[in-house]
Phi, psi and omega in degrees: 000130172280116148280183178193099171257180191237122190254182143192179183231109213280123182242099186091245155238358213255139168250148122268129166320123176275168162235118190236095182303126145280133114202163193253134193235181179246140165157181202248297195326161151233136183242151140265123178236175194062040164079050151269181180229191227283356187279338185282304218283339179255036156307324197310330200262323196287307192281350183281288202314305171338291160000270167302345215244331177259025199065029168228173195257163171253152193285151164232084172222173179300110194248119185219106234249139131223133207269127192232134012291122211262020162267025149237122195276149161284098182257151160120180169248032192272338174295357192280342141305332177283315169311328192282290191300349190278301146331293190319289160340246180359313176276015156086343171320319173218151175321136174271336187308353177257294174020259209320354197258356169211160176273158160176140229217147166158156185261148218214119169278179164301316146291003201072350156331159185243160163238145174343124165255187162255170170104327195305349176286324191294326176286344201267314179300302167337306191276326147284009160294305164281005132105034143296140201281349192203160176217139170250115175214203182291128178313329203267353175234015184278000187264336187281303249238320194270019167301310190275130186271147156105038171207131192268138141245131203236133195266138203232136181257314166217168146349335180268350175255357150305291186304307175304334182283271173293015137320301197114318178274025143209177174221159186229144162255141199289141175294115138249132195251089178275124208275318180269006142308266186309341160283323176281351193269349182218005176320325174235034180293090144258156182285319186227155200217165175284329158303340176276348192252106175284136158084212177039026166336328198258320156318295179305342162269002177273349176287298195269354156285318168299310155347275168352304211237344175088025194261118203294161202223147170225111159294103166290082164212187192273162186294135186057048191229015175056066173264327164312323187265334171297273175006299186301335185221047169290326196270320201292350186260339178295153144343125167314152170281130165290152157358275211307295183324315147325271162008283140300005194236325193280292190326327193255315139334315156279345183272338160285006176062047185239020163285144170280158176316323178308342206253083214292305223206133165276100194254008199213133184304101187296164189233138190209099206205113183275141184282178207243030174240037189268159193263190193257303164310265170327334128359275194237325170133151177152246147096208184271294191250115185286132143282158166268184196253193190274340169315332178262303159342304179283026196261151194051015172234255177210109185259138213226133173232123163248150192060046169336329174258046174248325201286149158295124172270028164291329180310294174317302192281018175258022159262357154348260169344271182295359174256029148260332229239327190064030173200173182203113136294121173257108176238175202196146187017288198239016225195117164226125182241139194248132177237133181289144180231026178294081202228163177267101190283143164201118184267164168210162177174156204252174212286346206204166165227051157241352156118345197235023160306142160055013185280149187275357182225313202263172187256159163268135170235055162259170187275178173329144174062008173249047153237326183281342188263356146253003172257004177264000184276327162256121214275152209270332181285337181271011174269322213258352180250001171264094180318306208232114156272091168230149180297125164290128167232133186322159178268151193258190186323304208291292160302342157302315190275331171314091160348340197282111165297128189296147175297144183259158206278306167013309175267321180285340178299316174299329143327296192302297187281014151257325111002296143320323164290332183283342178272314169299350193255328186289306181253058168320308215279336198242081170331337175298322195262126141297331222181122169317327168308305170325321209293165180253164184291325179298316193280339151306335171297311182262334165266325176261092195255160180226124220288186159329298177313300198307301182326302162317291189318288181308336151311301229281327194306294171332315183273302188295352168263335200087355192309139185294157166267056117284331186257023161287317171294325195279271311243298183297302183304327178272009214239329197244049165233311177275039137258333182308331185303286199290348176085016182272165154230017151263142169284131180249167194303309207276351171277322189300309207302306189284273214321308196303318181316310182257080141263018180335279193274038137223046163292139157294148166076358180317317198260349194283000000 
């Protein structure tokens, strides 16, 4: 008897429907045909036992499993339920007549238990799209999956409530998700706040301008002087994720398999900070069958690399590309995979490497030239995709000990998102652009024009500073992101003058 149950297999953010054929002949083999691979082909062990443990037979005939479109290779153990119902069927254990109308995915213990898949969101958005009435999968992924509406999902613990369910002599309860409830109920839960930080009054505003404007930031200082913990509560200050970014953030989280049971929708601006023995690939993303990396893990959010000049630079430079492009492609043979990267880069990193270049109390003690031969470690083009270069300086006693409570991010968020409209509204005509960070060099021409006076200023600072010409474009774009801040819509002197302020490294002579 032939059956036909339905999987699928996740490319990307993209699902396509597997098609998974039973069918049973007379001779003793199991054949798996259609480019699976090896976690599939030892389905075998797993479904026979499952089988037996939950009262059912393995056929003990020619079982001959194909995975259709049978040109796409098959990877997981996800199939192993879909494989499952499908023997059963075939062997006649349970009714067929129902199939066709739901997918279904899960990996099978030895007892029939079902275990955690990756994808479901992605599967879920599929099977409705291909107008399936359900999706059966593992209870631990069904709150992920019932995000999408207008499909039952229904979360399953083993094989046996599957087989019963299409029998007729059981029922399943349907996963329901008010997607935009669990979405607005936790939109601005952080964990850590700004109101938490004595001092450093002069970071926190180069933090909410890079908010602001969407500008990537790199922190100089000495060990404990809090670049990490400023760092840490960069997301509590940005604009909330809209719908569709949740959506989408969530999809990519799920196909790398890191939502918790718990977890329908990613209501929070991810944070994301990789150590720094990380690999080019665990980065940016790859593999046989590519995953994404932490650039994409982090998209709509906050990717945080500390101690930048530590990091491999092969790593640092394939990170070029997508933090121009906001997406990373990976391709392969038979395969092109798009993973979105849109993220806020914000480095740290200490000035020398004993940590007290240029410290206000303690001495350095490197020797001569190492200190510019550890800031060359960072490469000039991937320094030139960084907007705000700023210096840390430790907090002293007196402000550490102060009582005066710090402004909450609450409140600088409301700056931020208002600043943000004024942008959205400037880039109306172009759905790509968000954020003054984003402009192109023309569009620095044309929107941040300046007066006579600014044009004067912004010389003489270039020249008396040494400042480079790559940082005449970052000099304009952070200069109409703190006036957007200020509610102007002329760039004024005192905007250029604080933009000119964070150029740290690229003075001449910073590190001579």
């Amino acid at each position: 008897m032939l059956v036909k149950t339905f999987g699928s297999a996740v490319f990307g953010i993209q699902a396509i429907t597997i098609t998974v054929e039973v069918n049973i002949a007379s001779g003793t083999k199991y054949f798996v045909v259609g480019l699976p691979d090896v976690a599939i082909k030892e389905s075998y062990f797993r479904i026979e036992s499952a089988l037996k443990n939950c009262g059912y037979r393995m056929p003990r005939q020619q079982v001959v499993v194909n995975m259709a479109p049978a040109d796409i290779r098959k990877e997981g153990s996800a199939y192993d339920l879909t494989i499952a119902v499908g023997v059963l069927a075939a062997s006649g254990q349970i009714e067929a007549e129902e199939l066709d109308k739901y997918l279904i995915m899960g990996e099978l213990s030895l007892d029939g238990s079902l275990q955690p898949i990756k994808g479901s969101l992605p599967i879920s958005v599929q099977a409705r799209k291909e107008k399936y009435k359900g999706f059966i999968l593992p209870k631990q992924n069904a709150r992920e999956a019932a995000i999408v509406n207008d499909l039952e999902v229904y979360g399953v613990e083993n094989i046996k409530q599957v087989a019963d369910f299409f029998n007729g002599t059981g029922t399943l309860e349907r996963e329901v998700v008010n997607t935009r409830e669990e979405f607005y109920d936790s939109l601005t839960n952080y964990d850590s706040d700004f109101s938490e930080v004595r001092g450093q009054e002069n970071i926190k505003r180069a933090l909410e301008i890079a908010a602001a404007g969407g500008h990537n930031v790199i922190l100089i200082g000495p060990p404990g002087a809090g670049k990490t913990m400023l760092a840490r509560r960069l997301p509590s200050i940005l604009p909330p994720l809209s719908l569709h970014e949740s959506l989408e953030t969530t999809k990519i989280h799920s196909v790398a398999g890191k939502l918790s049971t718990a977890d329908a929708l990613v209501t929070t601006r991810p944070f994301r900070s990789p150590h720094h023995t990380i690999s080019d690939v665990a980065l940016v993303g790859g593999g046989s069958n590519p995953q994404p990396g932490e650039i994409s893990l982090a998209h709509n959010g906050v990717l945080f690399l500390d101690e930048l000049p530590e990091f491999k630079r092969s790593a640092l430079e394939v990170m070029r590309q997508p933090l121009e492009e906001r997406k990373v492609t990976i391709s392969r043979a038979k395969f092109t995979v798009d993973y979105p990267s849109s993220f806020m880069l914000i480095a740290s990193m200490n000035p020398c490497p004993c940590g007290y270049y240029n410290h206000p109390e303690k001495e350095c003690i490197c020797p001569p030239g190492t200190v510019q031969k550890y800031l060359s470690k960072i490469s000039g083009p991937l320094l030139d995709r960084i907007d705000l270069h700023v210096e840390v300086t430790p907090v002293n006693f007196t402000e550490l000990s102060s009582d005066r409570l710090a402004e909450k991010s609450e409140n600088i968020r409301e700056r931020v998102i208002k600043a943000r409209e004024l942008q959205i509204e400037r880039f109306g005509s172009k759905p790509d652009l968000h954020a003054n960070a984003q402009m192109s060099p023309q569009m620095v021409r044309d929107i941040c024009k300046i007066s006579q006076a600014g044009q004067t200023l912004l010389k003489k600072a270039m020249e008396k500073l040494g400042l480079s010409a790559r940082a005449y474009d970052r000099i304009l774009k952070v200069s109409r992101t703190i006036a957007d801040l200020a509610g102007s819509e002329e760039i004024l002197l005192e905007h250029l003058a604080e933009a000119i302020h964070f150029r740290s490294l690229d003075r001449e002579g910073w590190a001579g």
